[in-house]
XYZ file of N, CA and C in Angstrom:
426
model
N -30.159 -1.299 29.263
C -28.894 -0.810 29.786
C -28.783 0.680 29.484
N -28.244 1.487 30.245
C -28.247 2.824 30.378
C -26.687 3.506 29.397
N -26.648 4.237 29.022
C -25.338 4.632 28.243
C -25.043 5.692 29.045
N -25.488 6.426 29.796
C -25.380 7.799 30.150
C -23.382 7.783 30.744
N -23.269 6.705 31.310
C -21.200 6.539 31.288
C -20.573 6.214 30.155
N -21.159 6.965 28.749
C -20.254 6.358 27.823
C -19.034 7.247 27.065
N -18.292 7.282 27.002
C -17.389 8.299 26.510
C -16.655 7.877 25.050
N -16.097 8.544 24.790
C -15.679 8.159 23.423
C -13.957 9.723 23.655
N -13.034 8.556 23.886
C -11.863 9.054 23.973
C -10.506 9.097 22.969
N -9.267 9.633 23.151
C -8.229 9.294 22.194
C -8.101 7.618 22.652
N -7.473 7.013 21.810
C -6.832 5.998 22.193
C -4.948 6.081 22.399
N -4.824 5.155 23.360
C -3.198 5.554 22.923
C -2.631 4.218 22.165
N -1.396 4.343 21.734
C -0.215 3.355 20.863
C -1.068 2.144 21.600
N -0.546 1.316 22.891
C -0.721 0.121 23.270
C -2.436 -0.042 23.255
N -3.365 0.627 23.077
C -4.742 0.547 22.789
C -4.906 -0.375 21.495
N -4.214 0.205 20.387
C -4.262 0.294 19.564
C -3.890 -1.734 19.047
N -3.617 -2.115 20.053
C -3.434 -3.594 19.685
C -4.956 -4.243 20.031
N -5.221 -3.561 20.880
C -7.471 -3.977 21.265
C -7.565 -4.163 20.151
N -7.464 -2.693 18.747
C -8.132 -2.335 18.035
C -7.870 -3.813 16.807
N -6.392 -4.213 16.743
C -5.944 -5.366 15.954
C -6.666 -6.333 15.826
N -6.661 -6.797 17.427
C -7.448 -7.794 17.803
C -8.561 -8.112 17.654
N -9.376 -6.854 17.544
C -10.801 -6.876 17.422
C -11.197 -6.973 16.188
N -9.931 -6.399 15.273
C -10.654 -6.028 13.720
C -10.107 -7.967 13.405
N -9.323 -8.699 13.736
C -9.077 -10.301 13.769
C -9.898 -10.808 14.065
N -10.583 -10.772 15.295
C -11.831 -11.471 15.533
C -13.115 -11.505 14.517
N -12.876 -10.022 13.996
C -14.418 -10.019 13.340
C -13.795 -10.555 11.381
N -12.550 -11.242 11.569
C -12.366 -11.703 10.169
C -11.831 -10.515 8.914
N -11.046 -9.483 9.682
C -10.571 -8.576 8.749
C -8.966 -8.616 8.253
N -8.370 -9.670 9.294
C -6.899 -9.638 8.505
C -6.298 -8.458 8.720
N -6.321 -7.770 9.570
C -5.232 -6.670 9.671
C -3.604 -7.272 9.616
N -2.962 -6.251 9.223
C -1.728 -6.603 8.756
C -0.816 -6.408 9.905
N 0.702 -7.618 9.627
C 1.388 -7.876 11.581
C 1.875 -6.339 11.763
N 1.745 -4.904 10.775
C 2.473 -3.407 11.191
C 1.703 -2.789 11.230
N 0.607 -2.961 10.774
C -0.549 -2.166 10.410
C -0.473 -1.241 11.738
N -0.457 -1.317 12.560
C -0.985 -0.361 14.184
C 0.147 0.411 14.015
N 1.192 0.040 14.191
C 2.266 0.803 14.412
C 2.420 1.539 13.148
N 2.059 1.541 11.966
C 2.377 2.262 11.046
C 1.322 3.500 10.734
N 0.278 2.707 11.161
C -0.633 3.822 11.359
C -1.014 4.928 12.334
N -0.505 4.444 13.880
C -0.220 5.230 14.520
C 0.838 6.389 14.267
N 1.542 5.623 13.562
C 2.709 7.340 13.402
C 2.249 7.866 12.430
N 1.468 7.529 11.412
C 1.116 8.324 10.292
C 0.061 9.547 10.962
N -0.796 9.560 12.224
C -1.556 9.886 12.680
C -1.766 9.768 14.441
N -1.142 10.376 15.722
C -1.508 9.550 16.672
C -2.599 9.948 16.958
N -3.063 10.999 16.598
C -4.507 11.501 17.323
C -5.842 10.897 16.955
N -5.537 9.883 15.389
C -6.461 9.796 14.665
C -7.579 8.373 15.102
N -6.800 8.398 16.919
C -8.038 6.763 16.727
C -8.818 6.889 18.217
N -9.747 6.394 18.270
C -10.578 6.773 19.281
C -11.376 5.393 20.197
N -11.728 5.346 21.521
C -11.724 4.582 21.921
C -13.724 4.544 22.492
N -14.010 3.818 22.478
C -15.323 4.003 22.940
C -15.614 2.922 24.471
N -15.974 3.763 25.615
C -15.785 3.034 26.881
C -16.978 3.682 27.569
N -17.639 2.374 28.052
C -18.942 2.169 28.808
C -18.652 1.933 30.040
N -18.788 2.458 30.825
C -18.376 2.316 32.497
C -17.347 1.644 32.949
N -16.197 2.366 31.880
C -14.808 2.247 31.979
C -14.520 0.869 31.202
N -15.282 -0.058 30.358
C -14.969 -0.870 29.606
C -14.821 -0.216 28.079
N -14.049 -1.307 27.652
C -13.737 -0.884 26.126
C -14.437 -1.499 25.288
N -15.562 -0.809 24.314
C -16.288 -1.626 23.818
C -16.806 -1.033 22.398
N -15.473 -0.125 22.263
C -15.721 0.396 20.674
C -14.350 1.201 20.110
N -14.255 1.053 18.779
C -13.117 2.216 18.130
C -13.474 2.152 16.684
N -12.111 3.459 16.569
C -12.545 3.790 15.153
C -10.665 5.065 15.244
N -10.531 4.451 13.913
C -9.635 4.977 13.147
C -10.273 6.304 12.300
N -9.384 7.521 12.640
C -9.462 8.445 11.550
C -8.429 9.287 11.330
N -7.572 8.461 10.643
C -6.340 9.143 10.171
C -6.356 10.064 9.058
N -5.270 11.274 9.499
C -5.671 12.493 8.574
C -4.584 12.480 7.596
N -4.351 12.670 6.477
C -3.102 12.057 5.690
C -2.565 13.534 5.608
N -3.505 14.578 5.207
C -3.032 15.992 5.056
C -4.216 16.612 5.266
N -4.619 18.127 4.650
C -5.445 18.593 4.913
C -6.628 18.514 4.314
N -6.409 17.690 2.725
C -7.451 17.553 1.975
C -7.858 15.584 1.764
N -7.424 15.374 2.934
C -7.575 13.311 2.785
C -7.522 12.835 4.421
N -8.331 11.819 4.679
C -8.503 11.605 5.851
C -9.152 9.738 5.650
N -8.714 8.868 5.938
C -9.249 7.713 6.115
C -10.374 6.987 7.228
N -10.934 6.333 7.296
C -11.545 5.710 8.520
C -11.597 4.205 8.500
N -11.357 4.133 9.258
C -11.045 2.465 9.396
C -11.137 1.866 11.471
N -10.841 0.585 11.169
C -11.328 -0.424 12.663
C -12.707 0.742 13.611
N -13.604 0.804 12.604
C -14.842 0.770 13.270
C -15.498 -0.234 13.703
N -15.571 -0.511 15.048
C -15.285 -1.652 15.530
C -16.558 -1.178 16.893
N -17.674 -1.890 17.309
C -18.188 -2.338 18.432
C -18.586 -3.576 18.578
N -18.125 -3.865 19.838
C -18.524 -5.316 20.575
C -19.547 -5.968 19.992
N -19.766 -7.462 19.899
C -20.994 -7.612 19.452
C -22.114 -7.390 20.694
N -21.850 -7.691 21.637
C -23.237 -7.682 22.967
C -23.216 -6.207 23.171
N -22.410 -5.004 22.751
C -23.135 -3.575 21.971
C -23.479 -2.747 21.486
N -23.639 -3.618 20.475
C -24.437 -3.047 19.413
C -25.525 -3.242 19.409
N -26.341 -1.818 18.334
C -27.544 -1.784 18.692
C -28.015 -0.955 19.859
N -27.032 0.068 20.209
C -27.588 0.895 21.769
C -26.806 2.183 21.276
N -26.784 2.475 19.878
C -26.350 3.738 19.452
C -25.050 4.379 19.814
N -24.584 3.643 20.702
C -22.497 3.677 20.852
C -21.540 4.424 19.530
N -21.803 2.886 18.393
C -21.418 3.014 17.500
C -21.662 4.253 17.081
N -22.944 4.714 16.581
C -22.726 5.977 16.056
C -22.091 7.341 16.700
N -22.367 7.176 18.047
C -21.260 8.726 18.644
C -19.775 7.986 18.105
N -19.391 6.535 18.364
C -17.786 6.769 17.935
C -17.837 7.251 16.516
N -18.705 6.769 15.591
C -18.498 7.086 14.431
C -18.216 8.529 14.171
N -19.119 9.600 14.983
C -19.806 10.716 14.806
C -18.248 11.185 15.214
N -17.349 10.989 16.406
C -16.057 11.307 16.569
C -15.113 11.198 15.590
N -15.199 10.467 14.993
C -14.410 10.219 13.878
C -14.563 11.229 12.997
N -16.038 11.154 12.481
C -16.009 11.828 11.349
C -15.611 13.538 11.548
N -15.983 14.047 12.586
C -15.884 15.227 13.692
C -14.443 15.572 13.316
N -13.577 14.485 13.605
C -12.115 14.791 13.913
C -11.502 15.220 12.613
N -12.037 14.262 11.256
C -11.714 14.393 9.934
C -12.212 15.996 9.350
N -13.244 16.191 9.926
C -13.847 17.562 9.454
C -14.463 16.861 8.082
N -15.306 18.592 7.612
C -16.393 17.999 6.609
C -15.234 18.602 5.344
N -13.946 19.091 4.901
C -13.849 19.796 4.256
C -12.535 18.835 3.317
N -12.529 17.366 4.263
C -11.231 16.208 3.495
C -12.195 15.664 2.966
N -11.983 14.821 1.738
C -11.949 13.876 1.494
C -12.054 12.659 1.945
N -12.878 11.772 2.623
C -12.422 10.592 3.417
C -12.826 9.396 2.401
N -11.745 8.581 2.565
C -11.911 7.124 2.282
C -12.129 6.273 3.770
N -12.596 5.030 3.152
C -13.221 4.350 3.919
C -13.299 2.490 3.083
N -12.750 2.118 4.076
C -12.758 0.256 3.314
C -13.555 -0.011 4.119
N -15.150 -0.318 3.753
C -16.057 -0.527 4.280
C -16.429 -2.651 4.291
N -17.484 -2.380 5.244
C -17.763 -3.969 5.418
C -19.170 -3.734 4.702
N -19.507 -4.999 3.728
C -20.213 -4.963 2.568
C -21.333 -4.691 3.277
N -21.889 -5.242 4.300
C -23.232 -5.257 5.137
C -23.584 -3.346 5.603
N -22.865 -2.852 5.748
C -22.685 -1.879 6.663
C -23.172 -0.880 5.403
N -23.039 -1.167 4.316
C -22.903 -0.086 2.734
C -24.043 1.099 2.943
N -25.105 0.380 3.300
C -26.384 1.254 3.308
C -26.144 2.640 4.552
N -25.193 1.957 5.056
C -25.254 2.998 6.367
C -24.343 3.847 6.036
N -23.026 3.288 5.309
C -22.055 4.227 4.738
C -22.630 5.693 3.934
N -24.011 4.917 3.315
C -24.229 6.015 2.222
C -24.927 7.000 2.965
N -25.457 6.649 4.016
C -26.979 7.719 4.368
C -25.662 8.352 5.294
N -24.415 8.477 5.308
C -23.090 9.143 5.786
C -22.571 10.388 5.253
N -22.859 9.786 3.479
C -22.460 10.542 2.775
C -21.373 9.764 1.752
N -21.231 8.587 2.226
C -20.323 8.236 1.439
C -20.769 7.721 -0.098
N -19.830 7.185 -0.818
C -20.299 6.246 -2.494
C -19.232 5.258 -2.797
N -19.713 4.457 -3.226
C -18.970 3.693 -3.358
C -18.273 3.349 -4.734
N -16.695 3.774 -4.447
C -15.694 4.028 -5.467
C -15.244 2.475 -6.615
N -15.254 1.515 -5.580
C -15.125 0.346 -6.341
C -14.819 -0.819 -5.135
N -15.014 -2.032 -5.905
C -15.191 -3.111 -5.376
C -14.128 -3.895 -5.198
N -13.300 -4.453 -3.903
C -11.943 -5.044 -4.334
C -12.553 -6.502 -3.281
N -11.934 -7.640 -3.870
C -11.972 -9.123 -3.334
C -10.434 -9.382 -2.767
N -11.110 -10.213 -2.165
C -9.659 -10.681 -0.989
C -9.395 -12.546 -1.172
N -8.105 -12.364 -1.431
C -8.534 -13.961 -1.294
C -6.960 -14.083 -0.603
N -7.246 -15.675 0.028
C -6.497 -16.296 0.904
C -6.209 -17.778 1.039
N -5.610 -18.335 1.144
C -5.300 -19.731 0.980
C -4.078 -20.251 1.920
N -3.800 -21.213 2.141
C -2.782 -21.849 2.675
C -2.252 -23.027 2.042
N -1.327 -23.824 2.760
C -1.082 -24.981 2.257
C -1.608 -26.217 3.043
N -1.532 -26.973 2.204
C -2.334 -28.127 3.332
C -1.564 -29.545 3.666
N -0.600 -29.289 2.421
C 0.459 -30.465 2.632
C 2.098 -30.026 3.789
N 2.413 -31.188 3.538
C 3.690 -30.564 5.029
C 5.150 -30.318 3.822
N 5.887 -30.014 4.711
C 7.601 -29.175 4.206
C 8.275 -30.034 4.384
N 9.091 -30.141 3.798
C 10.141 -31.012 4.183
C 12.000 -30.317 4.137
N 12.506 -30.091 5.488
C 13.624 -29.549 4.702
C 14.589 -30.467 4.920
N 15.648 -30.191 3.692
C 16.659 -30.895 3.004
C 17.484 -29.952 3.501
N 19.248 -30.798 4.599
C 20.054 -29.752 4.749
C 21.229 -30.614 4.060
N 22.165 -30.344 3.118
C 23.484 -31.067 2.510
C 24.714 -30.444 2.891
């Protein structure tokens, strides 16, 4: 498959629910404000990656000030990846942050090796845990 139609654009506000969705699918738990809160903290900061007008990549890079910049929902399709996409969105991102912030980054454990040959290190290790209930409710009205 040819990339030569691939662009890597702003995203806007209602994009920005793709980006939810996508980071859900791949098992990340984004939070029910997360978009909207992050969009105003930043609107310029998220980017869209589109292959002959499909959407098939993003990436968060919100700038907090002049010396801090985050990256987050780095995100390509699974059918493409592997055709070097990912890295121009990445390369936008990091572009947008400049080399002169600080960036954090909540990385996916698999991905670490790639984080580093980035530039990044890894600050520390946080676990997630989750549970539900499995029995039923009962409500009582008097």
């Amino acid at each position: 498959m040819t990339t030569d139609n691939f662009i890597v654009r702003p995203m806007n506000r209602s994009e920005m629910d793709l980006a939810i969705t996508w980071a859900a699918t791949e098992g990340w738990n984004p939070g029910s404000y997360d978009a909207q809160s992050f969009y105003q903290t930043d609107e310029n900061g998220f980017f869209l990656g589109e292959l002959n007008g499909e959407s098939v990549g993003c990436i968060s890079a919100v700038t907090y000030d002049q010396d801090f910049g985050f990256l987050g929902f780095y995100i390509v399709k699974p059918q493409f990846r592997g055709q070097g996409l990912g890295m121009k969105i990445w390369k936008t991102g990091m572009d947008y942050l400049g080399a002169a912030r600080n960036i954090g980054l909540d990385g996916v454990v698999a991905q670490q090796d790639n984080y580093k040959k980035s530039g990044f290190q890894i600050a520390y290790n946080h676990i997630r845990y989750e549970g539900g209930s499995g029995g039923s409710a009962k409500l009582i009205v008097e």
